[in-house]
Amino acid sequence: MNRALTLDDLVLAGIAVAAGLVAAFLSRALLRWLAKHAKRTRWSGDDVIVDALRTALPWGAIAAGGAAAAAVLPLTRAVQHHTNQTLQVLLIFAVTVSAARVITGLVQGVTQSRSGVAASATIFVNITRVLVMAIGFLVALQTLGISIAPLLTALGVGGLAVALALQDTLANLFAGIHILASKTVQPGDYIRLSSGEEGYVVDINWRQTTVRQLSNNLVVVPNGELAKTNMTNFTRPEQQLTILVQVGVSYDSDLDQVERVTSEVVTEVMTEITGAVPEHEPAIRFHTFGDSRIGFTVILGVGEFSDQYRIKHEFIKRLHRRYREEGISIPAPARTVALQQGTVVIPQQRGGNDVPADRTGPRAAGQE
């Protein structure tokens, strides 16, 4: 200490600290007001920036007040140096937290705008947050005079050991990054795995992919398994898709009339039912001479995978009603069985077991 501490020094230091606190309070109140106006805009980036500044500016004002108070007080060089270092580290962490909020908020906004309805790809958000916080931590260590070169070397060696110990976890991590980078699967897509699970992709994080089934159950699939399995994506390359409905009419039907009536029903369903594709052209293809009917396929257009159940439901109801009105029959499968005189094996059930009994003569033909 170069000189003795006086009352004026304490008053000036108190004024500096108080000014820093008042500036922190006013800046926080101002940013709270700005946050209300930022929510009214369409761009989500201003919300992220204002939210990040609500942390950086108040702590910056407090650090500035503390630095001004330390400059006024007659401190020794060592105490002044340590005080400045402490304030610098405090400011670095405040800026790091704010930067992490801004960058992760922007990354999340980008993933949400590109991923669809249920986008929340947290893997990129978490990786970005960890990288920004790690950089801020290294800068704080360098500010304190701690060399980070040995630390980086130790982290490299330790990282190799950790990588060997966490092979499955890292495999899932890089598989998740590969899945999102290749854009084969994105949050919001409807997928079906070769193992039978299907549903909407809710999230892809650093370890696993969460799929929400139509029954509202969640299926958790490790990213490594998802990258290796065969998968059908019903959302890409287009969300709209076509579904096939098999129909059959009797042999005495007028096929031109069947085609006309069915086309009218398809057009009606496509224009009136929610989730259908109004511009879809009716497509009817006869393909089979069956045992009791002529089979054909009706191709319907749907907006997304889950719409097909409602559209099939309405189409079958309306088609059945129109066929009845037009006198077009849909025959049930029937087979003609010819019985001959002789030995016929008739299965009988005795005590829960089917025991065949041989019967001959007129009773085998239903005669007494």
GROMACS .gro file of C-alpha atoms in nm:
model
  368
    1MET     CA    1   0.000   0.000   0.000
    2ASN     CA    2   0.156   0.326  -0.112
    3ARG     CA    3  -0.046   0.547   0.122
    4ALA     CA    4  -0.290   0.520   0.406
    5LEU     CA    5  -0.654   0.444   0.344
    6THR     CA    6  -0.874   0.749   0.392
    7LEU     CA    7  -1.243   0.811   0.426
    8ASP     CA    8  -1.252   0.970   0.082
    9ASP     CA    9  -1.113   0.649  -0.067
   10LEU     CA   10  -1.388   0.447   0.091
   11VAL     CA   11  -1.655   0.692  -0.022
   12LEU     CA   12  -1.528   0.688  -0.380
   13ALA     CA   13  -1.502   0.307  -0.379
   14GLY     CA   14  -1.854   0.282  -0.242
   15ILE     CA   15  -1.980   0.519  -0.507
   16ALA     CA   16  -1.811   0.310  -0.779
   17VAL     CA   17  -1.961  -0.015  -0.648
   18ALA     CA   18  -2.304   0.145  -0.609
   19ALA     CA   19  -2.284   0.287  -0.960
   20GLY     CA   20  -2.203  -0.059  -1.092
   21LEU     CA   21  -2.500  -0.211  -0.909
   22VAL     CA   22  -2.737   0.063  -1.028
   23ALA     CA   23  -2.611   0.021  -1.385
   24ALA     CA   24  -2.666  -0.355  -1.356
   25PHE     CA   25  -3.021  -0.305  -1.229
   26LEU     CA   26  -3.107  -0.049  -1.497
   27SER     CA   27  -2.959  -0.261  -1.776
   28ARG     CA   28  -3.155  -0.563  -1.662
   29ALA     CA   29  -3.477  -0.362  -1.650
   30LEU     CA   30  -3.406  -0.220  -1.997
   31LEU     CA   31  -3.335  -0.566  -2.141
   32ARG     CA   32  -3.653  -0.700  -1.983
   33TRP     CA   33  -3.845  -0.429  -2.167
   34LEU     CA   34  -3.663  -0.509  -2.490
   35ALA     CA   35  -3.742  -0.880  -2.447
   36LYS     CA   36  -4.117  -0.802  -2.447
   37HIS     CA   37  -4.085  -0.614  -2.774
   38ALA     CA   38  -3.856  -0.879  -2.925
   39LYS     CA   39  -4.126  -1.144  -2.876
   40ARG     CA   40  -4.353  -0.948  -3.109
   41THR     CA   41  -4.116  -0.978  -3.403
   42ARG     CA   42  -4.106  -1.274  -3.641
   43TRP     CA   43  -3.732  -1.325  -3.616
   44SER     CA   44  -3.637  -1.545  -3.321
   45GLY     CA   45  -3.274  -1.429  -3.321
   46ASP     CA   46  -3.350  -1.104  -3.138
   47ASP     CA   47  -3.508  -1.303  -2.853
   48VAL     CA   48  -3.189  -1.507  -2.819
   49ILE     CA   49  -2.962  -1.200  -2.826
   50VAL     CA   50  -3.166  -1.008  -2.569
   51ASP     CA   51  -3.181  -1.310  -2.340
   52ALA     CA   52  -2.803  -1.349  -2.362
   53LEU     CA   53  -2.740  -0.979  -2.290
   54ARG     CA   54  -2.953  -1.004  -1.976
   55THR     CA   55  -2.665  -1.206  -1.830
   56ALA     CA   56  -2.363  -1.030  -1.979
   57LEU     CA   57  -2.452  -0.663  -1.928
   58PRO     CA   58  -2.544  -0.673  -1.555
   59TRP     CA   59  -2.234  -0.873  -1.465
   60GLY     CA   60  -2.023  -0.646  -1.685
   61ALA     CA   61  -2.156  -0.342  -1.500
   62ILE     CA   62  -2.078  -0.503  -1.163
   63ALA     CA   63  -1.727  -0.594  -1.279
   64ALA     CA   64  -1.671  -0.239  -1.404
   65GLY     CA   65  -1.785  -0.097  -1.069
   66GLY     CA   66  -1.552  -0.335  -0.885
   67ALA     CA   67  -1.260  -0.241  -1.111
   68ALA     CA   68  -1.326   0.130  -1.056
   69ALA     CA   69  -1.341   0.075  -0.680
   70ALA     CA   70  -1.013  -0.120  -0.687
   71ALA     CA   71  -0.849   0.159  -0.887
   72VAL     CA   72  -0.957   0.420  -0.632
   73LEU     CA   73  -0.837   0.229  -0.324
   74PRO     CA   74  -0.467   0.242  -0.238
   75LEU     CA   75  -0.400  -0.129  -0.291
   76THR     CA   76  -0.066  -0.297  -0.330
   77ARG     CA   77   0.040  -0.425  -0.671
   78ALA     CA   78  -0.018  -0.786  -0.573
   79VAL     CA   79  -0.368  -0.720  -0.439
   80GLN     CA   80  -0.451  -0.499  -0.736
   81HIS     CA   81  -0.329  -0.769  -0.974
   82HIS     CA   82  -0.534  -1.043  -0.808
   83THR     CA   83  -0.839  -0.820  -0.794
   84ASN     CA   84  -0.814  -0.739  -1.163
   85GLN     CA   85  -0.767  -1.107  -1.245
   86THR     CA   86  -1.074  -1.202  -1.043
   87LEU     CA   87  -1.286  -0.938  -1.216
   88GLN     CA   88  -1.153  -1.043  -1.556
   89VAL     CA   89  -1.239  -1.408  -1.489
   90LEU     CA   90  -1.588  -1.305  -1.373
   91LEU     CA   91  -1.637  -1.104  -1.691
   92ILE     CA   92  -1.502  -1.387  -1.909
   93PHE     CA   93  -1.748  -1.636  -1.762
   94ALA     CA   94  -2.037  -1.392  -1.804
   95VAL     CA   95  -1.944  -1.334  -2.168
   96THR     CA   96  -1.894  -1.709  -2.222
   97VAL     CA   97  -2.237  -1.792  -2.084
   98SER     CA   98  -2.393  -1.521  -2.298
   99ALA     CA   99  -2.207  -1.636  -2.609
  100ALA     CA  100  -2.313  -1.995  -2.543
  101ARG     CA  101  -2.677  -1.884  -2.519
  102VAL     CA  102  -2.657  -1.683  -2.839
  103ILE     CA  103  -2.482  -1.949  -3.046
  104THR     CA  104  -2.688  -2.242  -2.918
  105GLY     CA  105  -3.008  -2.040  -2.965
  106LEU     CA  106  -2.917  -1.963  -3.325
  107VAL     CA  107  -2.822  -2.327  -3.389
  108GLN     CA  108  -3.150  -2.444  -3.241
  109GLY     CA  109  -3.338  -2.192  -3.453
  110VAL     CA  110  -3.168  -2.321  -3.768
  111THR     CA  111  -3.240  -2.686  -3.685
  112GLN     CA  112  -3.603  -2.608  -3.607
  113SER     CA  113  -3.652  -2.418  -3.933
  114ARG     CA  114  -3.509  -2.706  -4.138
  115SER     CA  115  -3.628  -3.013  -3.951
  116GLY     CA  116  -4.004  -2.988  -3.968
  117VAL     CA  117  -4.287  -2.978  -3.722
  118ALA     CA  118  -4.128  -3.152  -3.420
  119ALA     CA  119  -3.769  -3.043  -3.472
  120SER     CA  120  -3.551  -3.045  -3.162
  121ALA     CA  121  -3.215  -3.186  -3.269
  122THR     CA  122  -3.039  -3.138  -2.934
  123ILE     CA  123  -2.719  -3.308  -3.047
  124PHE     CA  124  -2.594  -2.996  -3.228
  125VAL     CA  125  -2.713  -2.769  -2.947
  126ASN     CA  126  -2.532  -2.969  -2.678
  127ILE     CA  127  -2.209  -2.998  -2.876
  128THR     CA  128  -2.209  -2.624  -2.948
  129ARG     CA  129  -2.271  -2.537  -2.582
  130VAL     CA  130  -1.989  -2.763  -2.463
  131LEU     CA  131  -1.742  -2.621  -2.717
  132VAL     CA  132  -1.819  -2.258  -2.626
  133MET     CA  133  -1.796  -2.327  -2.252
  134ALA     CA  134  -1.467  -2.514  -2.300
  135ILE     CA  135  -1.317  -2.222  -2.494
  136GLY     CA  136  -1.426  -1.979  -2.223
  137PHE     CA  137  -1.273  -2.201  -1.954
  138LEU     CA  138  -0.939  -2.214  -2.137
  139VAL     CA  139  -0.938  -1.835  -2.180
  140ALA     CA  140  -1.006  -1.793  -1.807
  141LEU     CA  141  -0.713  -2.022  -1.722
  142GLN     CA  142  -0.484  -1.826  -1.956
  143THR     CA  143  -0.598  -1.503  -1.785
  144LEU     CA  144  -0.502  -1.646  -1.447
  145GLY     CA  145  -0.152  -1.717  -1.581
  146ILE     CA  146  -0.199  -2.093  -1.601
  147SER     CA  147  -0.041  -2.244  -1.910
  148ILE     CA  148  -0.297  -2.445  -2.105
  149ALA     CA  149  -0.042  -2.630  -2.322
  150PRO     CA  150   0.021  -2.909  -2.065
  151LEU     CA  151  -0.353  -2.924  -2.003
  152LEU     CA  152  -0.423  -2.973  -2.372
  153THR     CA  153  -0.159  -3.247  -2.386
  154ALA     CA  154  -0.311  -3.421  -2.086
  155LEU     CA  155  -0.655  -3.387  -2.234
  156GLY     CA  156  -0.531  -3.545  -2.557
  157VAL     CA  157  -0.388  -3.848  -2.378
  158GLY     CA  158  -0.687  -3.874  -2.148
  159GLY     CA  159  -0.922  -3.832  -2.442
  160LEU     CA  160  -0.766  -4.133  -2.612
  161ALA     CA  161  -0.823  -4.346  -2.302
  162VAL     CA  162  -1.179  -4.219  -2.269
  163ALA     CA  163  -1.244  -4.290  -2.638
  164LEU     CA  164  -1.135  -4.650  -2.593
  165ALA     CA  165  -1.352  -4.689  -2.285
  166LEU     CA  166  -1.658  -4.526  -2.443
  167GLN     CA  167  -1.655  -4.683  -2.787
  168ASP     CA  168  -2.030  -4.750  -2.795
  169THR     CA  169  -2.116  -4.402  -2.669
  170LEU     CA  170  -1.889  -4.234  -2.922
  171ALA     CA  171  -2.023  -4.461  -3.196
  172ASN     CA  172  -2.375  -4.341  -3.113
  173LEU     CA  173  -2.253  -3.979  -3.104
  174PHE     CA  174  -2.090  -3.986  -3.447
  175ALA     CA  175  -2.376  -4.193  -3.588
  176GLY     CA  176  -2.619  -3.923  -3.475
  177ILE     CA  177  -2.404  -3.652  -3.635
  178HIS     CA  178  -2.386  -3.856  -3.956
  179ILE     CA  179  -2.763  -3.910  -3.962
  180LEU     CA  180  -2.836  -3.539  -3.926
  181ALA     CA  181  -2.559  -3.429  -4.162
  182SER     CA  182  -2.672  -3.669  -4.436
  183LYS     CA  183  -3.035  -3.552  -4.388
  184THR     CA  184  -3.167  -3.905  -4.432
  185VAL     CA  185  -3.364  -3.866  -4.110
  186GLN     CA  186  -3.474  -3.539  -3.949
  187PRO     CA  187  -3.696  -3.464  -3.650
  188GLY     CA  188  -4.054  -3.464  -3.771
  189ASP     CA  189  -4.009  -3.747  -4.024
  190TYR     CA  190  -4.226  -4.058  -4.014
  191ILE     CA  191  -4.007  -4.369  -4.036
  192ARG     CA  192  -4.045  -4.746  -4.019
  193LEU     CA  193  -3.757  -4.969  -3.911
  194SER     CA  194  -3.693  -5.319  -4.043
  195SER     CA  195  -3.763  -5.450  -3.692
  196GLY     CA  196  -4.121  -5.318  -3.718
  197GLU     CA  197  -4.110  -5.002  -3.505
  198GLU     CA  198  -4.254  -4.693  -3.672
  199GLY     CA  199  -4.354  -4.340  -3.581
  200TYR     CA  200  -4.254  -3.974  -3.589
  201VAL     CA  201  -3.894  -3.883  -3.505
  202VAL     CA  202  -3.916  -3.656  -3.201
  203ASP     CA  203  -3.550  -3.592  -3.125
  204ILE     CA  204  -3.198  -3.698  -3.220
  205ASN     CA  205  -2.956  -3.634  -2.935
  206TRP     CA  206  -2.595  -3.735  -2.868
  207ARG     CA  207  -2.681  -4.097  -2.785
  208GLN     CA  208  -3.023  -4.199  -2.915
  209THR     CA  209  -3.313  -4.121  -3.143
  210THR     CA  210  -3.661  -4.093  -2.995
  211VAL     CA  211  -3.957  -4.206  -3.206
  212ARG     CA  212  -4.318  -4.134  -3.109
  213GLN     CA  213  -4.561  -4.398  -3.231
  214LEU     CA  214  -4.918  -4.323  -3.338
  215SER     CA  215  -5.029  -4.475  -3.007
  216ASN     CA  216  -4.832  -4.192  -2.838
  217ASN     CA  217  -4.569  -4.430  -2.701
  218LEU     CA  218  -4.199  -4.345  -2.725
  219VAL     CA  219  -3.948  -4.584  -2.881
  220VAL     CA  220  -3.581  -4.514  -2.803
  221VAL     CA  221  -3.335  -4.635  -3.069
  222PRO     CA  222  -2.954  -4.601  -3.026
  223ASN     CA  223  -2.805  -4.394  -3.307
  224GLY     CA  224  -2.561  -4.671  -3.396
  225GLU     CA  225  -2.844  -4.920  -3.444
  226LEU     CA  226  -3.046  -4.667  -3.645
  227ALA     CA  227  -2.752  -4.607  -3.879
  228LYS     CA  228  -2.712  -4.981  -3.945
  229THR     CA  229  -3.074  -5.089  -3.981
  230ASN     CA  230  -3.291  -5.084  -4.294
  231MET     CA  231  -3.538  -4.802  -4.269
  232THR     CA  232  -3.823  -4.652  -4.472
  233ASN     CA  233  -3.872  -4.276  -4.449
  234PHE     CA  234  -4.229  -4.184  -4.547
  235THR     CA  235  -4.157  -3.810  -4.534
  236ARG     CA  236  -3.866  -3.790  -4.778
  237PRO     CA  237  -3.811  -3.699  -5.053
  238GLU     CA  238  -4.173  -3.574  -5.035
  239GLN     CA  239  -4.422  -3.572  -4.753
  240GLN     CA  240  -4.712  -3.653  -4.983
  241LEU     CA  241  -4.751  -4.020  -5.074
  242THR     CA  242  -4.994  -4.260  -5.241
  243ILE     CA  243  -5.175  -4.553  -5.086
  244LEU     CA  244  -5.333  -4.857  -5.253
  245VAL     CA  245  -5.682  -4.989  -5.177
  246GLN     CA  246  -5.777  -5.332  -5.317
  247VAL     CA  247  -6.139  -5.369  -5.442
  248GLY     CA  248  -6.327  -5.645  -5.625
  249VAL     CA  249  -6.658  -5.659  -5.816
  250SER     CA  250  -6.864  -5.945  -5.956
  251TYR     CA  251  -6.812  -6.081  -6.308
  252ASP     CA  252  -7.149  -5.955  -6.433
  253SER     CA  253  -7.060  -5.592  -6.351
  254ASP     CA  254  -7.011  -5.330  -6.622
  255LEU     CA  255  -6.643  -5.242  -6.578
  256ASP     CA  256  -6.683  -4.903  -6.747
  257GLN     CA  257  -6.955  -4.816  -6.497
  258VAL     CA  258  -6.741  -4.947  -6.210
  259GLU     CA  259  -6.451  -4.730  -6.322
  260ARG     CA  260  -6.670  -4.420  -6.361
  261VAL     CA  261  -6.840  -4.457  -6.022
  262THR     CA  262  -6.516  -4.532  -5.844
  263SER     CA  263  -6.347  -4.227  -6.002
  264GLU     CA  264  -6.631  -4.005  -5.883
  265VAL     CA  265  -6.594  -4.136  -5.529
  266VAL     CA  266  -6.216  -4.083  -5.538
  267THR     CA  267  -6.261  -3.724  -5.656
  268GLU     CA  268  -6.518  -3.662  -5.384
  269VAL     CA  269  -6.292  -3.798  -5.111
  270MET     CA  270  -5.985  -3.608  -5.238
  271THR     CA  271  -6.169  -3.275  -5.227
  272GLU     CA  272  -6.373  -3.312  -4.908
  273ILE     CA  273  -6.159  -3.507  -4.660
  274THR     CA  274  -5.890  -3.329  -4.456
  275GLY     CA  275  -5.543  -3.462  -4.530
  276ALA     CA  276  -5.619  -3.572  -4.886
  277VAL     CA  277  -5.451  -3.426  -5.196
  278PRO     CA  278  -5.717  -3.235  -5.398
  279GLU     CA  279  -5.507  -3.230  -5.717
  280HIS     CA  280  -5.467  -3.607  -5.712
  281GLU     CA  281  -5.607  -3.764  -6.030
  282PRO     CA  282  -5.818  -4.079  -5.982
  283ALA     CA  283  -5.617  -4.389  -6.073
  284ILE     CA  284  -5.796  -4.725  -6.110
  285ARG     CA  285  -5.623  -5.034  -6.245
  286PHE     CA  286  -5.795  -5.369  -6.308
  287HIS     CA  287  -5.548  -5.652  -6.261
  288THR     CA  288  -5.696  -5.991  -6.157
  289PHE     CA  289  -5.959  -6.246  -6.264
  290GLY     CA  290  -6.022  -6.397  -5.924
  291ASP     CA  291  -6.223  -6.699  -5.813
  292SER     CA  292  -6.539  -6.497  -5.762
  293ARG     CA  293  -6.452  -6.139  -5.857
  294ILE     CA  294  -6.256  -5.909  -6.083
  295GLY     CA  295  -5.995  -5.736  -5.870
  296PHE     CA  296  -5.863  -5.384  -5.918
  297THR     CA  297  -5.652  -5.131  -5.729
  298VAL     CA  298  -5.752  -4.775  -5.638
  299ILE     CA  299  -5.464  -4.531  -5.584
  300LEU     CA  300  -5.531  -4.246  -5.339
  301GLY     CA  301  -5.314  -3.944  -5.257
  302VAL     CA  302  -5.257  -3.842  -4.894
  303GLY     CA  303  -5.079  -3.545  -4.741
  304GLU     CA  304  -4.878  -3.745  -4.488
  305PHE     CA  305  -4.852  -4.098  -4.355
  306SER     CA  306  -5.097  -4.071  -4.065
  307ASP     CA  307  -5.372  -3.927  -4.291
  308GLN     CA  308  -5.413  -4.256  -4.477
  309TYR     CA  309  -5.626  -4.420  -4.207
  310ARG     CA  310  -5.892  -4.148  -4.211
  311ILE     CA  311  -5.894  -4.132  -4.591
  312LYS     CA  312  -5.924  -4.511  -4.630
  313HIS     CA  313  -6.207  -4.510  -4.378
  314GLU     CA  314  -6.407  -4.247  -4.565
  315PHE     CA  315  -6.332  -4.392  -4.909
  316ILE     CA  316  -6.449  -4.743  -4.821
  317LYS     CA  317  -6.770  -4.612  -4.662
  318ARG     CA  318  -6.858  -4.388  -4.956
  319LEU     CA  319  -6.761  -4.646  -5.217
  320HIS     CA  320  -6.977  -4.912  -5.053
  321ARG     CA  321  -7.274  -4.674  -5.041
  322ARG     CA  322  -7.235  -4.574  -5.406
  323TYR     CA  323  -7.201  -4.936  -5.520
  324ARG     CA  324  -7.527  -5.020  -5.345
  325GLU     CA  325  -7.699  -4.723  -5.509
  326GLU     CA  326  -7.565  -4.815  -5.855
  327GLY     CA  327  -7.643  -5.187  -5.819
  328ILE     CA  328  -7.278  -5.292  -5.831
  329SER     CA  329  -7.218  -5.601  -5.619
  330ILE     CA  330  -6.906  -5.689  -5.424
  331PRO     CA  331  -6.925  -6.070  -5.401
  332ALA     CA  332  -6.802  -6.261  -5.100
  333PRO     CA  333  -6.549  -6.539  -5.169
  334ALA     CA  334  -6.736  -6.868  -5.242
  335ARG     CA  335  -6.626  -7.220  -5.328
  336THR     CA  336  -6.833  -7.511  -5.466
  337VAL     CA  337  -6.754  -7.845  -5.305
  338ALA     CA  338  -6.875  -8.159  -5.488
  339LEU     CA  339  -6.948  -8.463  -5.270
  340GLN     CA  340  -6.912  -8.809  -5.426
  341GLN     CA  341  -7.047  -9.146  -5.316
  342GLY     CA  342  -6.780  -9.333  -5.134
  343THR     CA  343  -6.559  -9.281  -4.838
  344VAL     CA  344  -6.561  -8.924  -4.698
  345VAL     CA  345  -6.352  -8.817  -4.400
  346ILE     CA  346  -6.563  -8.597  -4.167
  347PRO     CA  347  -6.372  -8.440  -3.876
  348GLN     CA  348  -6.546  -8.463  -3.541
  349GLN     CA  349  -6.453  -8.300  -3.213
  350ARG     CA  350  -6.456  -8.517  -2.903
  351GLY     CA  351  -6.316  -8.391  -2.580
  352GLY     CA  352  -6.129  -8.109  -2.747
  353ASN     CA  353  -5.952  -8.334  -3.002
  354ASP     CA  354  -6.032  -8.364  -3.371
  355VAL     CA  355  -6.088  -8.735  -3.443
  356PRO     CA  356  -6.161  -8.831  -3.806
  357ALA     CA  357  -6.442  -9.084  -3.862
  358ASP     CA  358  -6.486  -9.286  -4.180
  359ARG     CA  359  -6.841  -9.303  -4.306
  360THR     CA  360  -6.964  -9.473  -4.622
  361GLY     CA  361  -7.288  -9.513  -4.807
  362PRO     CA  362  -7.581  -9.274  -4.837
  363ARG     CA  363  -7.518  -9.099  -4.500
  364ALA     CA  364  -7.199  -8.954  -4.639
  365ALA     CA  365  -7.409  -8.756  -4.886
  366GLY     CA  366  -7.644  -8.632  -4.615
  367GLN     CA  367  -7.909  -8.905  -4.660
  368GLU     CA  368  -8.070  -9.106  -4.384
   0.00000   0.00000   0.00000
